[in-house]
PDB file of C-alpha atoms in Angstrom:
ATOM      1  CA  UNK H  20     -31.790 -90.823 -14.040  1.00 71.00           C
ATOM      2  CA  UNK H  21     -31.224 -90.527 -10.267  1.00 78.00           C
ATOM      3  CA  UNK H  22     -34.276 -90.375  -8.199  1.00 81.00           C
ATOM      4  CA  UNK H  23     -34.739 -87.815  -5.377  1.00 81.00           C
ATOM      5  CA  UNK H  24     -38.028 -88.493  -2.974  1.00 81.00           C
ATOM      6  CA  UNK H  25     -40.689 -86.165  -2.758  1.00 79.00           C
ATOM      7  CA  UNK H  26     -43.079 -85.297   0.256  1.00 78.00           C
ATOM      8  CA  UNK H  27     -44.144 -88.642   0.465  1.00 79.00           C
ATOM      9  CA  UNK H  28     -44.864 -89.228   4.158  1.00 84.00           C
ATOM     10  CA  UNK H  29     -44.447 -92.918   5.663  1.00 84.00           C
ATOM     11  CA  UNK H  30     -40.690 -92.987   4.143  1.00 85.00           C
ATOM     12  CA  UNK H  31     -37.090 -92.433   5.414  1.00 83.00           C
ATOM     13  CA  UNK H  32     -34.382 -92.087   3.196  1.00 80.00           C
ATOM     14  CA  UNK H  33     -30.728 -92.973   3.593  1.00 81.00           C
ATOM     15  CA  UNK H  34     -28.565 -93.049   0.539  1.00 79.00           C
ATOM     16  CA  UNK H  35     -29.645 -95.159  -1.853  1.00 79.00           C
ATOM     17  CA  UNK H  36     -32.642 -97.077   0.206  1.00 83.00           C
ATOM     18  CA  UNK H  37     -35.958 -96.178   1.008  1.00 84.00           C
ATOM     19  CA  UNK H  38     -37.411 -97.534   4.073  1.00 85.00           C
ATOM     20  CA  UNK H  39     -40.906 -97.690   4.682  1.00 85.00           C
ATOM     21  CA  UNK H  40     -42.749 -97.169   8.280  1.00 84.00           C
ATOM     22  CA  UNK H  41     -43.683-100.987   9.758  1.00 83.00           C
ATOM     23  CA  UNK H  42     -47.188-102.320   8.350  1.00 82.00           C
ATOM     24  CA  UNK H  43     -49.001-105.184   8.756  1.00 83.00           C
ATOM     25  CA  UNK H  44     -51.253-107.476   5.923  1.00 81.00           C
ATOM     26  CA  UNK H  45     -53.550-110.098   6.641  1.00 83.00           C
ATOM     27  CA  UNK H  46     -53.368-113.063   4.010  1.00 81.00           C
ATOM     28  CA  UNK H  47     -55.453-112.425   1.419  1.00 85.00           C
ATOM     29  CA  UNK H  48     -55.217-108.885   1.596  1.00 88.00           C
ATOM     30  CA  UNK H  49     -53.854-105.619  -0.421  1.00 88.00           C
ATOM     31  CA  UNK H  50     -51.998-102.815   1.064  1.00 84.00           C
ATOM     32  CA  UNK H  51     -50.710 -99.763  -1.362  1.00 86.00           C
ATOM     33  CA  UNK H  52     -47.463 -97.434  -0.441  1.00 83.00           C
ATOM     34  CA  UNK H  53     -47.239 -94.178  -2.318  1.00 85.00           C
ATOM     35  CA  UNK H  54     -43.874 -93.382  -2.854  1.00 85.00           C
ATOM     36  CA  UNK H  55     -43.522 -89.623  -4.722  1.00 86.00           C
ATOM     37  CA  UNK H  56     -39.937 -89.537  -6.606  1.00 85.00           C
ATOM     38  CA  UNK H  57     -38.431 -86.735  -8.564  1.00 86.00           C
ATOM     39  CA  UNK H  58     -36.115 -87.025 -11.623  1.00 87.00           C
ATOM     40  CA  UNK H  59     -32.929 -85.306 -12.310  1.00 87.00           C
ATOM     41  CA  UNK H  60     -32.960 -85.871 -15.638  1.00 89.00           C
ATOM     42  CA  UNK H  61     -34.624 -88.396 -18.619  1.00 91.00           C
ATOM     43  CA  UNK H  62     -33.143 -92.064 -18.306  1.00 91.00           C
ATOM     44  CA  UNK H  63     -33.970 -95.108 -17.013  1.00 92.00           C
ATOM     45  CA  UNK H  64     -34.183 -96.541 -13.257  1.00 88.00           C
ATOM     46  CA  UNK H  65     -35.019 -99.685 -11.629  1.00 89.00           C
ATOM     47  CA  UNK H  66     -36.635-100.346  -8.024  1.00 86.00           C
ATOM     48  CA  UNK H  67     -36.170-103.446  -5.745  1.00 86.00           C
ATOM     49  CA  UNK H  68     -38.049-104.197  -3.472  1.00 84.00           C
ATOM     50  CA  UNK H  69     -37.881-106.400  -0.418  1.00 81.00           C
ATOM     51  CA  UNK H  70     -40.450-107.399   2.205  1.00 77.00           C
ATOM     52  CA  UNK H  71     -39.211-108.231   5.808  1.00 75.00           C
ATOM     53  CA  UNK H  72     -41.247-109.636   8.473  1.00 73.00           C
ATOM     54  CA  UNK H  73     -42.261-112.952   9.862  1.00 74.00           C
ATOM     55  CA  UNK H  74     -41.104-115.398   8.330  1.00 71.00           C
ATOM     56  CA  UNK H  75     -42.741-116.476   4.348  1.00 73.00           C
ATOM     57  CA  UNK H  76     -42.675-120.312   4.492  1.00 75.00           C
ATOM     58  CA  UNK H  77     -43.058-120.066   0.386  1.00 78.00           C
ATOM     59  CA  UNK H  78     -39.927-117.890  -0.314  1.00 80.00           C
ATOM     60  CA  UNK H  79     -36.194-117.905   0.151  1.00 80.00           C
ATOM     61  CA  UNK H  80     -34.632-114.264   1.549  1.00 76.00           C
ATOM     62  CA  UNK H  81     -32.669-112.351  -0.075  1.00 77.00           C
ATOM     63  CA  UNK H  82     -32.445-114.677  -3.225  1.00 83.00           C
ATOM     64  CA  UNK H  83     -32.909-112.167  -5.924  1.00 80.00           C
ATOM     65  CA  UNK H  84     -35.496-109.597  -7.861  1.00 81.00           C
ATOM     66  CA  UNK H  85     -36.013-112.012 -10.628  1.00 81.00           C
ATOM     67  CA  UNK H  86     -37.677-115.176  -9.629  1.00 80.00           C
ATOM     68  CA  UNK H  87     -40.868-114.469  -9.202  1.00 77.00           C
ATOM     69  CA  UNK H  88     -41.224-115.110  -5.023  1.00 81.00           C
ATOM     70  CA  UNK H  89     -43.789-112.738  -3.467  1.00 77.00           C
ATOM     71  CA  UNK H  90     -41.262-111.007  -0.482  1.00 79.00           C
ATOM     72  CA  UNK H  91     -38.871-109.445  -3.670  1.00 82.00           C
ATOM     73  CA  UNK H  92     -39.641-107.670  -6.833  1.00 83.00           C
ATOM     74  CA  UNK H  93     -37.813-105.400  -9.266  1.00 87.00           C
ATOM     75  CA  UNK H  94     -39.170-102.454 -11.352  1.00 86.00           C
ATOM     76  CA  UNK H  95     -37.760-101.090 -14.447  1.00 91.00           C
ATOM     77  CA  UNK H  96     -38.661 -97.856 -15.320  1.00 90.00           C
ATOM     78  CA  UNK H  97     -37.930 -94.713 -17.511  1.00 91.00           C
ATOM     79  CA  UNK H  98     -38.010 -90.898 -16.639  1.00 90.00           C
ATOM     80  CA  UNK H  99     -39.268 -88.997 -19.308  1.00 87.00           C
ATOM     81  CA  UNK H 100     -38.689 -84.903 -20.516  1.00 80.00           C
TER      82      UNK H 100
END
C-alpha cells in the first residue's frame, strides 16, 4: 500500500520521508507525534523511524531498525478495505 499524508500539521513531506518540526524531551519523559496517513489501497507498509539530536551516549547512528536502540525503530503495518 503506498501511504499519502493527511492534514497532519507539524510534518513536511518530501518523497518518501516525513520530517517532523524540531522538539525537545527531557529524560524521563514522553512526547507523542500524530502523523494522519491515507492508503491507496489494502497491503502492507512499514515505518522507520530515526531520532536526531544531541548526541545518545547508549546508541550507535544509523545502525539499523532492528536492534532494539532507543534513537531507531521500525513499524510493520497493514492497510485494510
Amino acid at each position: 500500500a503506498t501511504l499519502t499524508p493527511g492534514n497532519s500539521s507539524g510534518w513536511a513531506g518530501s518523497g518518501n520521508v516525513l520530517t517532523s518540526v524540531g522538539f525537545s524531551v527531557a529524560p524521563g519523559q514522553t512526547l507523542t507525534r500524530t502523523l494522519v496517513l491515507t492508503a491507496n489501497a489494502t497491503g502492507s507498509f512499514q515505518f522507520k523511524a530515526t531520532l536526531v539530536g544531541p548526541a545518545d551516549a547508549d546508541s550507535t547512528p544509523n545502525n539499523g531498525y532492528d536492534n532494539g536502540e532507543d534513537d531507531e525503530a521500525r513499524l510493520d503495518g497493514r492497510a485494510l478495505p
